[in-house]
CSV table of C-alpha atoms and ligand atoms in Angstrom, one decimal:
chain,number,residue,atom,x,y,z
A,112,UNK,CA,63.3,121.3,97.4
A,113,UNK,CA,64.4,119.3,94.4
A,114,UNK,CA,68.0,117.9,94.3
A,115,UNK,CA,70.0,115.4,92.4
A,116,UNK,CA,72.3,113.2,94.5
A,117,UNK,CA,74.7,111.1,92.5
A,118,UNK,CA,75.3,107.8,94.2
A,119,UNK,CA,78.6,106.0,93.6
A,120,UNK,CA,78.7,102.9,95.8
A,121,UNK,CA,82.1,101.7,94.5
A,122,UNK,CA,83.5,98.5,95.9
A,123,UNK,CA,83.1,96.1,98.8
A,124,UNK,CA,81.0,97.4,101.7
A,125,UNK,CA,80.6,100.7,99.8
A,126,UNK,CA,77.6,99.0,98.2
A,127,UNK,CA,76.1,98.0,101.6
A,128,UNK,CA,76.6,101.3,103.4
A,129,UNK,CA,75.5,103.7,100.6
A,130,UNK,CA,72.2,101.7,100.4
A,131,UNK,CA,71.5,102.6,104.0
A,132,UNK,CA,72.4,106.2,103.6
A,133,UNK,CA,70.0,106.4,100.6
A,134,UNK,CA,67.3,104.8,102.7
A,135,UNK,CA,67.8,107.6,105.3
A,136,UNK,CA,67.8,110.3,102.7
A,137,UNK,CA,64.5,108.9,101.3
A,138,UNK,CA,63.0,109.1,104.7
A,139,UNK,CA,64.2,112.7,105.1
A,140,UNK,CA,62.7,113.6,101.7
A,141,UNK,CA,59.3,112.0,102.7
A,142,UNK,CA,59.3,113.6,106.2
A,143,UNK,CA,60.2,117.1,105.0
A,144,UNK,CA,58.5,117.1,101.6
A,145,UNK,CA,61.6,117.2,99.3
A,146,UNK,CA,62.1,115.5,95.9
A,147,UNK,CA,65.5,113.9,95.7
A,148,UNK,CA,66.7,111.7,92.8
A,149,UNK,CA,69.5,109.2,93.2
A,150,UNK,CA,71.1,108.4,89.8
A,151,UNK,CA,74.0,106.0,90.3
A,152,UNK,CA,77.4,105.8,88.6
A,153,UNK,CA,80.4,103.5,88.5
A,154,UNK,CA,83.7,104.3,90.3
A,155,UNK,CA,86.7,102.2,91.4
A,156,UNK,CA,87.2,98.5,90.9
A,157,UNK,CA,83.7,97.8,89.5
A,158,UNK,CA,84.3,100.6,87.0
A,159,UNK,CA,87.6,99.0,85.9
A,160,UNK,CA,85.8,95.7,85.5
A,161,UNK,CA,83.0,97.1,83.4
A,162,UNK,CA,84.8,99.9,81.4
A,163,UNK,CA,88.5,99.5,81.9
A,164,UNK,CA,88.9,102.8,83.7
A,165,UNK,CA,88.4,103.8,87.4
A,166,UNK,CA,86.3,106.9,86.6
A,167,UNK,CA,84.4,106.5,83.3
A,168,UNK,CA,83.5,109.9,81.7
A,169,UNK,CA,79.8,109.2,82.2
A,170,UNK,CA,80.4,109.0,86.0
A,171,UNK,CA,82.2,112.3,86.0
A,172,UNK,CA,79.5,113.9,83.8
A,173,UNK,CA,76.8,112.6,86.2
A,174,UNK,CA,78.7,114.1,89.2
A,175,UNK,CA,79.0,117.5,87.4
A,176,UNK,CA,75.3,117.4,86.7
A,177,UNK,CA,74.4,116.7,90.3
A,178,UNK,CA,73.9,118.8,93.4
A,179,UNK,CA,76.0,116.5,95.5
A,180,UNK,CA,77.7,113.1,95.4
A,181,UNK,CA,77.5,110.3,97.9
A,182,UNK,CA,80.3,107.8,97.6
A,183,UNK,CA,80.9,104.4,99.3
A,184,UNK,CA,84.5,103.1,99.0
A,185,UNK,CA,86.9,102.0,96.4
A,186,UNK,CA,89.5,99.2,96.2
A,187,UNK,CA,90.0,95.6,97.0
A,188,UNK,CA,92.5,92.7,96.6
A,189,UNK,CA,91.2,91.9,93.1
A,190,UNK,CA,92.7,95.1,91.8
A,191,UNK,CA,95.8,95.3,94.1
A,192,UNK,CA,98.5,94.1,91.7
A,193,UNK,CA,101.3,96.7,92.2
A,194,UNK,CA,102.1,96.5,88.5
A,195,UNK,CA,98.5,97.2,87.3
A,196,UNK,CA,98.2,100.2,85.0
A,197,UNK,CA,94.8,101.2,86.4
A,198,UNK,CA,93.9,101.2,90.1
A,199,UNK,CA,90.5,101.8,91.8
A,200,UNK,CA,91.9,104.6,93.9
A,201,UNK,CA,92.6,106.6,90.8
A,202,UNK,CA,88.9,107.0,90.3
A,203,UNK,CA,88.4,108.7,93.7
A,204,UNK,CA,91.5,110.9,93.3
A,205,UNK,CA,90.4,112.0,89.8
A,206,UNK,CA,86.9,112.8,91.1
A,207,UNK,CA,88.4,115.0,93.9
A,208,UNK,CA,90.7,116.7,91.5
A,209,UNK,CA,88.3,117.2,88.6
A,210,UNK,CA,85.7,118.7,90.9
A,211,UNK,CA,88.2,120.9,92.7
A,212,UNK,CA,87.3,119.5,96.1
A,213,UNK,CA,90.3,120.8,98.0
A,214,UNK,CA,88.9,120.8,101.5
A,215,UNK,CA,88.1,117.5,103.2
A,216,UNK,CA,86.2,117.9,106.4
A,217,UNK,CA,86.5,115.0,108.8
A,218,UNK,CA,84.7,115.5,112.1
A,219,UNK,CA,85.7,113.2,115.0
A,220,UNK,CA,83.0,113.3,117.7
A,221,UNK,CA,82.7,110.7,120.4
A,222,UNK,CA,79.2,109.8,121.3
A,223,UNK,CA,79.1,109.5,125.1
A,224,UNK,CA,77.4,106.1,124.9
A,225,UNK,CA,80.4,104.8,122.8
A,226,UNK,CA,83.0,105.7,125.3
A,227,UNK,CA,83.6,102.0,125.9
A,228,UNK,CA,84.0,101.3,122.2
A,229,UNK,CA,87.3,103.3,122.1
A,230,UNK,CA,90.5,101.4,122.7
A,231,UNK,CA,91.6,104.4,124.8
A,232,UNK,CA,90.8,105.1,128.4
A,233,UNK,CA,87.4,106.8,129.0
A,234,UNK,CA,89.0,109.7,130.9
A,235,UNK,CA,91.2,110.5,127.9
A,236,UNK,CA,88.5,110.3,125.2
A,237,UNK,CA,85.6,111.9,127.1
A,238,UNK,CA,84.5,115.1,125.3
A,239,UNK,CA,86.4,114.5,122.1
A,240,UNK,CA,84.9,116.8,119.5
A,241,UNK,CA,87.4,117.9,116.8
A,242,UNK,CA,87.4,118.3,113.1
A,243,UNK,CA,90.3,117.7,110.7
A,244,UNK,CA,90.5,119.7,107.6
A,245,UNK,CA,92.6,117.7,105.2
A,246,UNK,CA,93.9,119.4,102.0
A,247,UNK,CA,92.7,117.1,99.3
A,248,UNK,CA,93.9,118.1,95.8
A,249,UNK,CA,97.6,118.7,96.4
A,250,UNK,CA,100.7,117.3,98.0
A,251,UNK,CA,102.1,113.8,97.4
A,252,UNK,CA,98.9,112.5,95.9
A,253,UNK,CA,99.2,114.8,92.8
A,254,UNK,CA,102.7,116.2,92.7
A,255,UNK,CA,104.8,115.5,89.5
A,256,UNK,CA,107.0,113.7,88.8
A,257,UNK,CA,105.4,110.5,90.2
A,258,UNK,CA,106.8,107.5,88.5
A,259,UNK,CA,108.8,104.3,88.6
A,260,UNK,CA,112.0,103.9,86.5
A,261,UNK,CA,115.2,101.9,86.2
A,262,UNK,CA,118.2,103.6,87.6
A,263,UNK,CA,121.9,102.6,88.1
A,264,UNK,CA,121.0,101.0,91.4
A,265,UNK,CA,118.1,99.0,90.2
A,266,UNK,CA,114.4,99.9,90.3
A,267,UNK,CA,113.6,103.5,91.5
A,268,UNK,CA,110.5,105.4,92.2
A,269,UNK,CA,109.7,109.0,93.0
A,270,UNK,CA,106.7,110.9,94.3
A,271,UNK,CA,106.6,114.7,94.7
A,272,UNK,CA,105.2,116.8,97.5
A,273,UNK,CA,104.3,120.2,96.1
A,274,UNK,CA,102.2,123.1,97.3
A,275,UNK,CA,101.5,126.6,96.2
A,276,UNK,CA,100.7,129.6,98.4
A,277,UNK,CA,97.1,129.7,97.1
A,278,UNK,CA,96.5,126.0,97.9
A,279,UNK,CA,97.6,126.5,101.5
A,280,UNK,CA,95.8,129.8,101.9
A,281,UNK,CA,92.4,128.6,100.9
A,282,UNK,CA,92.4,125.5,103.0
A,283,UNK,CA,93.7,127.2,106.1
A,284,UNK,CA,90.9,129.8,105.6
A,285,UNK,CA,88.3,127.0,105.6
A,286,UNK,CA,89.7,125.8,108.9
A,287,UNK,CA,89.5,129.4,110.4
A,288,UNK,CA,85.9,129.7,109.1
A,289,UNK,CA,84.9,126.4,110.7
A,290,UNK,CA,86.6,127.4,114.0
A,291,UNK,CA,84.7,130.6,114.1
A,292,UNK,CA,81.5,128.6,114.8
A,293,UNK,CA,83.2,126.3,117.2
A,294,UNK,CA,85.9,126.9,119.9
A,295,UNK,CA,87.9,129.3,117.8
A,296,UNK,CA,91.1,127.2,117.9
A,297,UNK,CA,93.0,126.0,114.8
A,298,UNK,CA,96.0,123.6,115.0
A,299,UNK,CA,98.0,123.7,111.8
A,300,UNK,CA,100.0,120.6,111.3
A,301,UNK,CA,103.2,120.3,109.3
A,302,UNK,CA,106.8,119.0,109.2
A,303,UNK,CA,108.6,122.3,108.9
A,304,UNK,CA,111.8,121.1,110.5
A,305,UNK,CA,112.4,118.9,107.4
A,306,UNK,CA,110.2,119.8,104.4
A,307,UNK,CA,110.2,122.9,102.2
A,308,UNK,CA,106.5,122.5,101.5
A,309,UNK,CA,105.9,122.5,105.3
A,310,UNK,CA,107.9,125.7,105.8
A,311,UNK,CA,105.8,127.4,103.1
A,312,UNK,CA,102.7,125.9,104.8
A,313,UNK,CA,103.6,127.4,108.2
A,314,UNK,CA,104.5,130.8,106.7
A,315,UNK,CA,101.2,131.0,104.8
A,316,UNK,CA,99.2,129.6,107.7
A,317,UNK,CA,100.7,132.3,109.9
A,318,UNK,CA,99.6,135.0,107.4
A,319,UNK,CA,96.1,133.6,107.2
A,320,UNK,CA,96.0,133.6,111.1
A,321,UNK,CA,96.9,137.3,111.1
A,322,UNK,CA,93.9,138.0,108.9
A,323,UNK,CA,91.7,136.0,111.3
A,324,UNK,CA,92.5,137.7,114.7
A,325,UNK,CA,89.5,136.2,116.4
A,326,UNK,CA,90.9,132.7,115.9
A,327,UNK,CA,93.9,131.2,117.9
A,328,UNK,CA,96.2,129.4,115.4
A,329,UNK,CA,98.9,127.1,116.8
A,330,UNK,CA,101.4,125.0,114.9
A,331,UNK,CA,102.4,121.4,115.6
A,332,UNK,CA,104.8,119.1,113.9
A,333,UNK,CA,103.0,116.1,112.5
A,334,UNK,CA,104.9,113.5,114.5
A,335,UNK,CA,104.2,115.4,117.7
A,336,UNK,CA,100.5,115.8,116.7
A,337,UNK,CA,100.2,112.1,116.2
A,338,UNK,CA,101.2,111.7,119.8
A,339,UNK,CA,99.2,114.6,121.3
A,340,UNK,CA,96.1,113.2,119.5
A,341,UNK,CA,96.1,110.2,121.8
A,342,UNK,CA,97.5,112.1,124.8
A,343,UNK,CA,95.0,115.0,125.1
A,344,UNK,CA,92.5,114.6,122.2
A,345,UNK,CA,89.7,116.6,123.9
A,346,UNK,CA,91.8,119.7,123.7
A,347,UNK,CA,91.8,119.9,119.9
A,348,UNK,CA,89.1,121.9,118.0
A,349,UNK,CA,90.0,122.3,114.3
A,350,UNK,CA,93.1,120.7,112.8
A,351,UNK,CA,94.3,121.6,109.3
A,352,UNK,CA,97.0,119.8,107.4
A,353,UNK,CA,98.3,118.6,104.0
A,354,UNK,CA,96.9,115.7,102.1
A,355,UNK,CA,99.0,112.7,103.3
A,356,UNK,CA,99.4,113.9,106.9
A,357,UNK,CA,95.6,114.3,107.0
A,358,UNK,CA,95.0,110.8,105.6
A,359,UNK,CA,97.2,109.3,108.3
A,360,UNK,CA,96.0,111.4,111.2
A,361,UNK,CA,92.3,110.8,110.5
A,362,UNK,CA,92.7,107.0,110.6
A,363,UNK,CA,94.4,107.5,114.0
A,364,UNK,CA,91.7,110.0,115.1
A,365,UNK,CA,88.9,107.7,114.2
A,366,UNK,CA,89.7,105.4,117.1
A,367,UNK,CA,88.9,108.4,119.4
A,368,UNK,CA,85.3,108.0,118.2
A,369,UNK,CA,85.3,104.2,118.7
A,370,UNK,CA,85.6,103.0,115.2
A,371,UNK,CA,86.5,103.9,111.6
A,372,UNK,CA,82.8,103.0,110.9
A,373,UNK,CA,81.7,106.2,112.7
A,374,UNK,CA,83.7,108.9,110.7
A,375,UNK,CA,82.0,110.8,107.9
A,376,UNK,CA,83.6,113.3,105.6
A,377,UNK,CA,82.7,116.1,103.2
A,378,UNK,CA,84.9,117.2,100.4
A,379,UNK,CA,84.2,120.7,99.4
A,380,UNK,CA,85.5,123.2,96.8
A,381,UNK,CA,84.6,126.7,95.7
A,382,UNK,CA,80.9,125.9,94.9
A,383,UNK,CA,78.1,124.1,96.8
A,384,UNK,CA,78.6,120.8,95.1
A,385,UNK,CA,80.5,118.4,97.4
A,386,UNK,CA,81.5,114.7,97.7
A,387,UNK,CA,80.4,112.9,100.8
A,388,UNK,CA,82.0,109.6,101.9
A,389,UNK,CA,82.9,107.6,105.0
A,390,UNK,CA,86.6,107.8,105.7
A,391,UNK,CA,86.8,104.0,105.9
A,392,UNK,CA,87.7,101.7,103.0
A,393,UNK,CA,85.9,98.9,101.1
A,394,UNK,CA,86.6,96.2,103.8
A,395,UNK,CA,86.2,93.4,101.1
A,396,UNK,CA,85.9,90.6,103.7
A,397,UNK,CA,82.7,92.1,105.1
A,398,UNK,CA,81.2,93.0,101.7
A,399,UNK,CA,77.6,91.9,101.1
A,400,UNK,CA,77.4,90.2,104.5
A,401,UNK,CA,75.1,92.7,106.2
A,402,UNK,CA,77.7,93.4,109.0
A,403,UNK,CA,79.3,96.8,108.0
A,404,UNK,CA,78.6,99.8,110.1
A,405,UNK,CA,76.6,102.3,107.9
A,406,UNK,CA,76.8,105.2,110.4
A,407,UNK,CA,79.8,106.9,108.8
A,408,UNK,CA,78.0,107.0,105.5
A,409,UNK,CA,74.7,108.1,107.1
A,410,UNK,CA,76.5,110.9,108.9
A,411,UNK,CA,78.1,111.8,105.6
A,412,UNK,CA,74.6,112.1,104.1
A,413,UNK,CA,73.8,114.5,107.0
A,414,UNK,CA,76.8,116.6,106.0
A,415,UNK,CA,75.5,116.5,102.4
A,416,UNK,CA,72.2,117.9,103.5
A,417,UNK,CA,73.9,120.6,105.5
A,418,UNK,CA,76.7,121.7,103.1
A,419,UNK,CA,75.5,121.1,99.6
A,420,UNK,CA,71.7,121.4,100.0
A,421,UNK,CA,71.6,124.0,102.9
A,422,UNK,CA,69.1,121.8,104.8
A,423,UNK,CA,70.4,122.1,108.3
A,424,UNK,CA,67.2,121.1,110.1
A,425,UNK,CA,67.2,117.9,108.1
A,426,UNK,CA,70.9,117.3,108.8
A,427,UNK,CA,70.3,117.8,112.5
A,428,UNK,CA,67.4,115.3,112.3
A,429,UNK,CA,69.7,112.7,110.8
A,430,UNK,CA,72.4,113.3,113.5
A,431,UNK,CA,69.7,113.1,116.2
A,432,UNK,CA,68.4,109.9,114.8
A,433,UNK,CA,71.9,108.3,114.9
A,434,UNK,CA,72.3,109.5,118.5
A,435,UNK,CA,68.9,108.1,119.6
A,436,UNK,CA,69.6,104.7,117.9
A,437,UNK,CA,72.9,104.5,119.8
A,438,UNK,CA,71.3,105.6,123.0
A,439,UNK,CA,68.7,102.9,122.6
A,440,UNK,CA,71.6,100.4,122.7
A,441,UNK,CA,71.9,99.2,119.0
A,442,UNK,CA,75.3,98.5,117.7
A,443,UNK,CA,77.1,97.0,114.7
A,444,UNK,CA,79.9,94.6,115.5
A,445,UNK,CA,82.6,97.2,115.4
A,446,UNK,CA,81.2,99.3,118.2
A,447,UNK,CA,79.6,96.5,120.2
A,448,UNK,CA,80.0,96.4,124.0
A,449,UNK,CA,78.4,94.2,126.7
A,450,UNK,CA,74.8,94.9,127.3
A,451,UNK,CA,74.1,96.3,123.8
A,452,UNK,CA,72.1,94.8,120.9
A,453,UNK,CA,74.0,93.6,117.9
A,454,UNK,CA,72.4,94.5,114.6
A,455,UNK,CA,73.4,94.3,110.9
A,456,UNK,CA,73.9,97.0,108.3
A,457,UNK,CA,70.3,97.0,107.1
A,458,UNK,CA,68.8,96.9,110.5
A,459,UNK,CA,71.0,99.8,111.6
A,460,UNK,CA,69.7,101.7,108.6
A,461,UNK,CA,66.1,100.9,109.4
A,462,UNK,CA,66.5,101.8,113.0
A,463,UNK,CA,68.0,105.2,112.2
A,464,UNK,CA,65.4,105.9,109.4
A,465,UNK,CA,62.6,105.1,111.8
A,466,UNK,CA,63.9,107.8,114.2
A,467,UNK,CA,64.0,110.6,111.7
A,468,UNK,CA,61.4,113.1,112.9
A,469,UNK,CA,60.6,116.7,112.2
A,470,UNK,CA,61.6,118.8,115.2
B,6,LIG,C1,90.8,108.1,102.3
B,6,LIG,C2,91.4,106.9,101.6
B,6,LIG,C3,91.8,107.3,100.2
B,6,LIG,C4,92.9,108.3,100.4
B,6,LIG,C5,92.3,106.1,99.4
B,6,LIG,C6,91.2,105.1,99.2
B,6,LIG,C7,92.8,106.6,98.0
B,6,LIG,O1,92.3,106.3,102.4
B,6,LIG,O2,89.9,108.7,101.8
B,6,LIG,O3,91.3,108.5,103.4
B,6,LIG,O4,94.1,108.0,100.6
B,6,LIG,O5,92.7,109.5,100.3
B,7,LIG,MG1,92.6,107.2,104.3
């Protein structure tokens, strides 16, 4: 098949890790006889430096003209001035919003051989295999008003958490559809004892649950969920929650899999076009040093093959190659443990690419 994959490396280690994911995609294309092209675009801090805006129109056009988008990471101390008018993160948020990518899938799967990489006890994390569906185009990230102003008591600021029935409905339905091919359990996470948006969320989630009688839907308050995630993580199957809660809970959940460097994500909307990125940030101090773990981005490329291109055998091959590389004892610094072989970003990419095979 022919496909255009827009590559937006962004800032910091985003550059290092996307290069390895492209390396793996090239190997997949060769092995399976596909023609992929990889036009690249600017986003984030580099885009601000070169064009003055975090998502130049050419980048958005490129993404719209592509079958899928692979993104690295955005941000860094250089652009962190709290009074700056433009911020790298705006580029990522604009991309998610403009492309209507409302469902962010963040699978958290512990590879058995990484059980010692987790900071949690082995008996607690063994068997963790969950997926968080984070609502991505609503909530605090986009609600209006969102601004700073001068009030009678000095400087003030406001952000708004807003949700509509439709926004909740469609993302909870995505969670139910995912659960159908898994363990048929959805945990909807909210803060309904305090927030109006959460009371709406729970009401609508309950209605969606009634239309999906084969799925068991439970509700948890977000603070309780944060605790249960480290108390009994293996019991969770699919979690669905609003934008900010999902952002926070997935950083927490990443430690169940050993490292932020292991967690991929897919951002999907109504069509097939999706945005694929690791959940980690740009880690500026590791940028360009050949140390970052590229596995989260390589696994994001596997999700790209599966969800946007419909190439599930190829996606399985990438995931199997990651599994074999880890089983063979290779580790980047973040998942290293005694008796394993420490490798850099490029070596990890090479090792995984070399294990891509047609099944
Ligand atoms: C993430 C990141 C982003 C977010 C930042 C970089 C804007 O933390 O994808 O989880 O908050 O969504
Ligand atoms: Mg985050």
